[in-house]
XYZ file of N, CA and C in Angstrom:
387
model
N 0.848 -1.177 0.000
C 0.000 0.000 0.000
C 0.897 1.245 0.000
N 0.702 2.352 -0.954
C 1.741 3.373 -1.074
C 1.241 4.296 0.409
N 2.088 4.861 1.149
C 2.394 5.807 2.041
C 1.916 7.020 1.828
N 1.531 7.292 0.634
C 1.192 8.758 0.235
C 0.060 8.750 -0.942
N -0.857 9.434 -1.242
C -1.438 9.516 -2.522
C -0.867 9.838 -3.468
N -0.162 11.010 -3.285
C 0.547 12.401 -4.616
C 1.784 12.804 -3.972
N 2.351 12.924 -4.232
C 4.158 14.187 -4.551
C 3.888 15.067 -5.091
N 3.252 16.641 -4.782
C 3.719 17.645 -5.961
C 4.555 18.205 -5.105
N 5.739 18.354 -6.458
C 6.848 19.207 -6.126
C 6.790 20.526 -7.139
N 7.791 22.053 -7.078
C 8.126 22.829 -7.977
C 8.961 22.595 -8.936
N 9.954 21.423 -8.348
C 10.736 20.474 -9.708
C 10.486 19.561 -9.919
N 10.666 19.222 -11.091
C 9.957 18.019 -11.433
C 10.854 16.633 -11.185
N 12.297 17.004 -11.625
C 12.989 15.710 -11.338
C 13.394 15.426 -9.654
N 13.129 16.218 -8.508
C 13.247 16.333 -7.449
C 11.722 15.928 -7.066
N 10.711 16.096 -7.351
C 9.647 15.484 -7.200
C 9.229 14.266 -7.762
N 9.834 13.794 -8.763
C 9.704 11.929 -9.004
C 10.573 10.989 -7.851
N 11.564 11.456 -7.456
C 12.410 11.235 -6.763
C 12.146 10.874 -5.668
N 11.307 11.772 -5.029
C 10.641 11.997 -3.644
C 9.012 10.890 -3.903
N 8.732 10.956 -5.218
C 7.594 10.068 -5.302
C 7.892 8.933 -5.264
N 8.762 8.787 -5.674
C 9.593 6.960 -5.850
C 10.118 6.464 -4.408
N 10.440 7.602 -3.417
C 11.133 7.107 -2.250
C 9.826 7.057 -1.053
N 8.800 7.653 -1.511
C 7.523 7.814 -0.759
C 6.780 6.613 -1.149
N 6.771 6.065 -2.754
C 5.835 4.961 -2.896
C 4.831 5.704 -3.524
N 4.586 6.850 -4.247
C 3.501 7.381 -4.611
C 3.328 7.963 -5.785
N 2.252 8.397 -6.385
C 2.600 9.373 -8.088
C 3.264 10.466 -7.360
N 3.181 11.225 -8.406
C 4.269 12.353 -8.661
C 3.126 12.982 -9.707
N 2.618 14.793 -9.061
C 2.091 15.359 -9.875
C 2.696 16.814 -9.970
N 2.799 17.380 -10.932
C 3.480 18.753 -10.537
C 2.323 19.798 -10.190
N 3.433 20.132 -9.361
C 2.632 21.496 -8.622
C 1.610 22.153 -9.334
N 2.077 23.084 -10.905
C 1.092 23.730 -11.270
C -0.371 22.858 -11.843
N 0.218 21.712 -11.945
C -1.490 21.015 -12.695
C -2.461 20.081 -11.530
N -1.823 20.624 -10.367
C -2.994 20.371 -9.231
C -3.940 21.617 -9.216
N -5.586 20.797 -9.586
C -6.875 21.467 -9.880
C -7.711 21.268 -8.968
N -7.519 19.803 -7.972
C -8.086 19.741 -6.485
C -7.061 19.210 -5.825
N -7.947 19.461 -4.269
C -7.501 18.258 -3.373
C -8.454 18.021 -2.829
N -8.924 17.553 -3.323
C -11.332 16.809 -2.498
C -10.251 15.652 -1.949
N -9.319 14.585 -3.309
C -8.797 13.224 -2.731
C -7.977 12.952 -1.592
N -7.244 14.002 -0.910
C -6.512 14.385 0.133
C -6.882 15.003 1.623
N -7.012 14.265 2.575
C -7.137 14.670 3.806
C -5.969 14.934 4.262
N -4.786 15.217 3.789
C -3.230 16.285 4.465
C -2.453 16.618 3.359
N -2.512 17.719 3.428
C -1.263 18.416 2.744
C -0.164 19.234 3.545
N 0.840 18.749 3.001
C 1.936 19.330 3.597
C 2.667 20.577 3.127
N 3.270 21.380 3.294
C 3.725 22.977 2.998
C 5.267 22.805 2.771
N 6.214 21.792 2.124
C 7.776 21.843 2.730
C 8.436 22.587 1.900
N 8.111 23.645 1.578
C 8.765 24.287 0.458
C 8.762 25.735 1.515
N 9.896 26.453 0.714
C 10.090 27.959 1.668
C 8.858 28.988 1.577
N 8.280 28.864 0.749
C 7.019 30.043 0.330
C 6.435 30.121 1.572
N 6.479 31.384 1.927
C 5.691 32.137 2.917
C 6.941 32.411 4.202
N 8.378 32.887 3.309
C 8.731 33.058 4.595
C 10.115 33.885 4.194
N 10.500 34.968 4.381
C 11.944 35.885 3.947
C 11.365 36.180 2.727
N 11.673 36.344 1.509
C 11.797 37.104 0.086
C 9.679 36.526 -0.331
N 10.126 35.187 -0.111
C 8.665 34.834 -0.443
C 7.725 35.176 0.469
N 7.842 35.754 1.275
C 6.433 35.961 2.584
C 4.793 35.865 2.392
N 4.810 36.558 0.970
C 3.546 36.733 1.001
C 3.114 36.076 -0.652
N 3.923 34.290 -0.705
C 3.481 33.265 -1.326
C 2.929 31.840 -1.252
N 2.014 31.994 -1.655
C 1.725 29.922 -1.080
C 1.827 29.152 -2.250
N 1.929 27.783 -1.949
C 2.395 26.848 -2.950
C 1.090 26.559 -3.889
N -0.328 26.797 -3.457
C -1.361 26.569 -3.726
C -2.139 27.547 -3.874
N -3.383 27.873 -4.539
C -4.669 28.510 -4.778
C -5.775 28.682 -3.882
N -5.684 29.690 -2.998
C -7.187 29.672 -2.048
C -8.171 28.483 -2.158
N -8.624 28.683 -3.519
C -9.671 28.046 -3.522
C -9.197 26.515 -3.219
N -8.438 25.850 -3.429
C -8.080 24.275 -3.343
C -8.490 23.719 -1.677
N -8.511 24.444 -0.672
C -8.313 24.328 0.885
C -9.964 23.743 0.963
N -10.225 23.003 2.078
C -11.661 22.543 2.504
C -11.528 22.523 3.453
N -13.049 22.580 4.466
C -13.170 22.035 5.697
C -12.911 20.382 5.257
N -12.329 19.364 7.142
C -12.315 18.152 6.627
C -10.643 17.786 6.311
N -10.222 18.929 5.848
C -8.828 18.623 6.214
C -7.876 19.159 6.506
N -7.084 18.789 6.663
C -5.506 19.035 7.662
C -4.628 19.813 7.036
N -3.823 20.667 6.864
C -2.667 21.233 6.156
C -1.642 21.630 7.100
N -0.353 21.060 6.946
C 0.538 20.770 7.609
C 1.761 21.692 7.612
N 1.820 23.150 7.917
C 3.037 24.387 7.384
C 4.123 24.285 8.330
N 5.327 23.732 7.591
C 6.468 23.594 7.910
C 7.824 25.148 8.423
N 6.717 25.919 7.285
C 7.456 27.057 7.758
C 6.946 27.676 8.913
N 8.021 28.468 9.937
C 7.100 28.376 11.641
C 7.232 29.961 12.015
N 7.830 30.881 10.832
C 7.968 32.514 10.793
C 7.776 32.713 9.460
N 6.894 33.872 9.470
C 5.999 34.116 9.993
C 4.814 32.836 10.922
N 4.237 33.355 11.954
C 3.343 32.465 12.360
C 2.049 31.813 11.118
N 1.439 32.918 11.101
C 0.666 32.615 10.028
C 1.134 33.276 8.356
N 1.506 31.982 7.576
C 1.623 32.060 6.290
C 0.287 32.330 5.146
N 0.404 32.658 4.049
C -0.390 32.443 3.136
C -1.044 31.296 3.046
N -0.234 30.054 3.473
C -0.633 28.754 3.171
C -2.037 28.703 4.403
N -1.112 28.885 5.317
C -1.923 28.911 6.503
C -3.392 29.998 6.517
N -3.267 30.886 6.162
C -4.150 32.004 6.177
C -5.473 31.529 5.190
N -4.956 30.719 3.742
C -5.782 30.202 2.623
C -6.515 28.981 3.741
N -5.718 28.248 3.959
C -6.809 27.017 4.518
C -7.712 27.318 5.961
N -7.344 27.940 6.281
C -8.253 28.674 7.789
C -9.761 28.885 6.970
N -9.005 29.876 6.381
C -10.501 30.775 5.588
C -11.016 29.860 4.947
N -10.749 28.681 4.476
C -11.635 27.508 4.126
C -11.946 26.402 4.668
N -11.681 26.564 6.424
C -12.374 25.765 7.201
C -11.404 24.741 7.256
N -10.022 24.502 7.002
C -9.614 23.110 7.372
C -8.096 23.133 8.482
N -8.513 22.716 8.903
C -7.284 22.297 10.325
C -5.686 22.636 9.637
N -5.228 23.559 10.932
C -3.946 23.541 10.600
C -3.266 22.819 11.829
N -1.971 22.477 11.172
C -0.694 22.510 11.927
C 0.429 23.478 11.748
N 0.301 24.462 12.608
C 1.566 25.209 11.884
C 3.115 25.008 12.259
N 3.914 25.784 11.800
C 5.340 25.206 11.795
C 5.785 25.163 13.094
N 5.538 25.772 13.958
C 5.677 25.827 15.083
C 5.738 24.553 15.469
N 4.910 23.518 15.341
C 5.120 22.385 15.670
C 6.224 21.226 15.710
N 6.225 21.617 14.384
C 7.065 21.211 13.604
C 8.528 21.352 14.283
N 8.963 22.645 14.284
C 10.231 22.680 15.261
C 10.293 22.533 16.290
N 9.340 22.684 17.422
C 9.416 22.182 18.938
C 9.577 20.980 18.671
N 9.120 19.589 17.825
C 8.729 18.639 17.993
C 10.756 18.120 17.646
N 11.150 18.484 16.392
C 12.591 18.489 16.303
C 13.432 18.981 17.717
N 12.944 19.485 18.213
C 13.831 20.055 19.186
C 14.055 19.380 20.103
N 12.624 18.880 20.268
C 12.187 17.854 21.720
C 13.328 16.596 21.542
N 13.447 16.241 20.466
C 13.685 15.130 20.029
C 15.659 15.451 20.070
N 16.073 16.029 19.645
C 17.211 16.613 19.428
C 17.644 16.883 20.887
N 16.910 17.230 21.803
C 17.306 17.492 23.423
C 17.643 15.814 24.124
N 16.619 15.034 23.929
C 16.538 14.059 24.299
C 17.920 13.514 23.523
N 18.324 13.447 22.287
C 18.881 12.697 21.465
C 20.352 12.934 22.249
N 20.628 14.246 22.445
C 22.094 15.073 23.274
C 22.249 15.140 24.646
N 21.032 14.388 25.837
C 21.195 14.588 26.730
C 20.756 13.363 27.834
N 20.045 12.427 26.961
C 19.558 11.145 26.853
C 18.515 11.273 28.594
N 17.816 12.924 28.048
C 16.946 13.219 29.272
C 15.617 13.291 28.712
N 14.020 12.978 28.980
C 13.483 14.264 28.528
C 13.121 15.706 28.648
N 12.790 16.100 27.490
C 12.957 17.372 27.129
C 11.762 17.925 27.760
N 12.219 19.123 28.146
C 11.215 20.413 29.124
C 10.386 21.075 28.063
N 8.937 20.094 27.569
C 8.523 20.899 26.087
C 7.703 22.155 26.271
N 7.043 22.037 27.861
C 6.426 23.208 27.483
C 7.017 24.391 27.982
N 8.291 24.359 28.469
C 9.295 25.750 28.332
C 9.918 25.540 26.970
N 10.110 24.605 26.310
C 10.734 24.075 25.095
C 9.536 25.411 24.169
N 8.046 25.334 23.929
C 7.205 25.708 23.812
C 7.132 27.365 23.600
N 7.168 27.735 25.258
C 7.004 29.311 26.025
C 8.013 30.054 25.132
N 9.163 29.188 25.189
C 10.538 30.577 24.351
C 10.329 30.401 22.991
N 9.854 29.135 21.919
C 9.845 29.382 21.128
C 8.961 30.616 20.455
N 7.652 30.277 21.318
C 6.546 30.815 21.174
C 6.886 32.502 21.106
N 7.679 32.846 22.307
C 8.258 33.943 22.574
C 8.986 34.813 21.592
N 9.773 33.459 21.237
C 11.226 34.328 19.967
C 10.232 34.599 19.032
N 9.070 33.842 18.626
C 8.172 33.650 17.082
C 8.016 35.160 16.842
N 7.114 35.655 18.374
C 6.302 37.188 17.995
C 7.136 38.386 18.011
């Protein structure tokens, strides 16, 4: 059973690549017209953050209630990506997560303690705003 439905990437030979090591097609970015078939999308590309700030990988309209979208980038707090799927009702994760959750893991990995997440949490949260 493949791990993933779709791969779209902005390159194409970097996105077969990633489809082949995932187990899944490979569609490019610009000729995605839905995602009804997808309950998570993921954000791993830089858009929405330094030069790109105010870009998303996707089209407003594509976002639904029902599902999940997963933004890797964690500054700005709220991205384009993030901002598009709100306004269409579907669950985020924002990046924020994403790096506490590396961190947690990375503390533990260097100190073979666990990690203090929700001060781990407070400062990230802190440095973000």
């Amino acid at each position: 059973m493949p791990r993933c439905s779709a791969c779209a990437t902005r390159t194409e030979p970097r996105g077969r690549q990633l489809a082949d090591e995932a187990e899944c097609a490979f569609e490019p970015l610009p000729e995605i017209t839905s995602l009804d078939r997808f309950d998570l999308v993921v954000n791993a590309t830089p858009l929405g953050m330094g030069d790109a700030e105010q870009s998303s990988p996707l089209p407003p309209r594509l976002y639904r209630s029902g599902m999940t979208v997963f933004e890797m980038v964690y500054r700005p707090a709220v991205t384009p990506f993030v901002a598009d799927a709100l306004a269409q009702g579907a669950t985020v994760i924002d990046g924020l997560e994403m790096f506490l959750h590396q961190a947690i893991t990375q503390f533990a990995l260097h100190t073979a303690k666990p990690a203090p997440r929700e001060a781990m949490r407070r400062v990230l949260e802190e440095a973000r705003a």
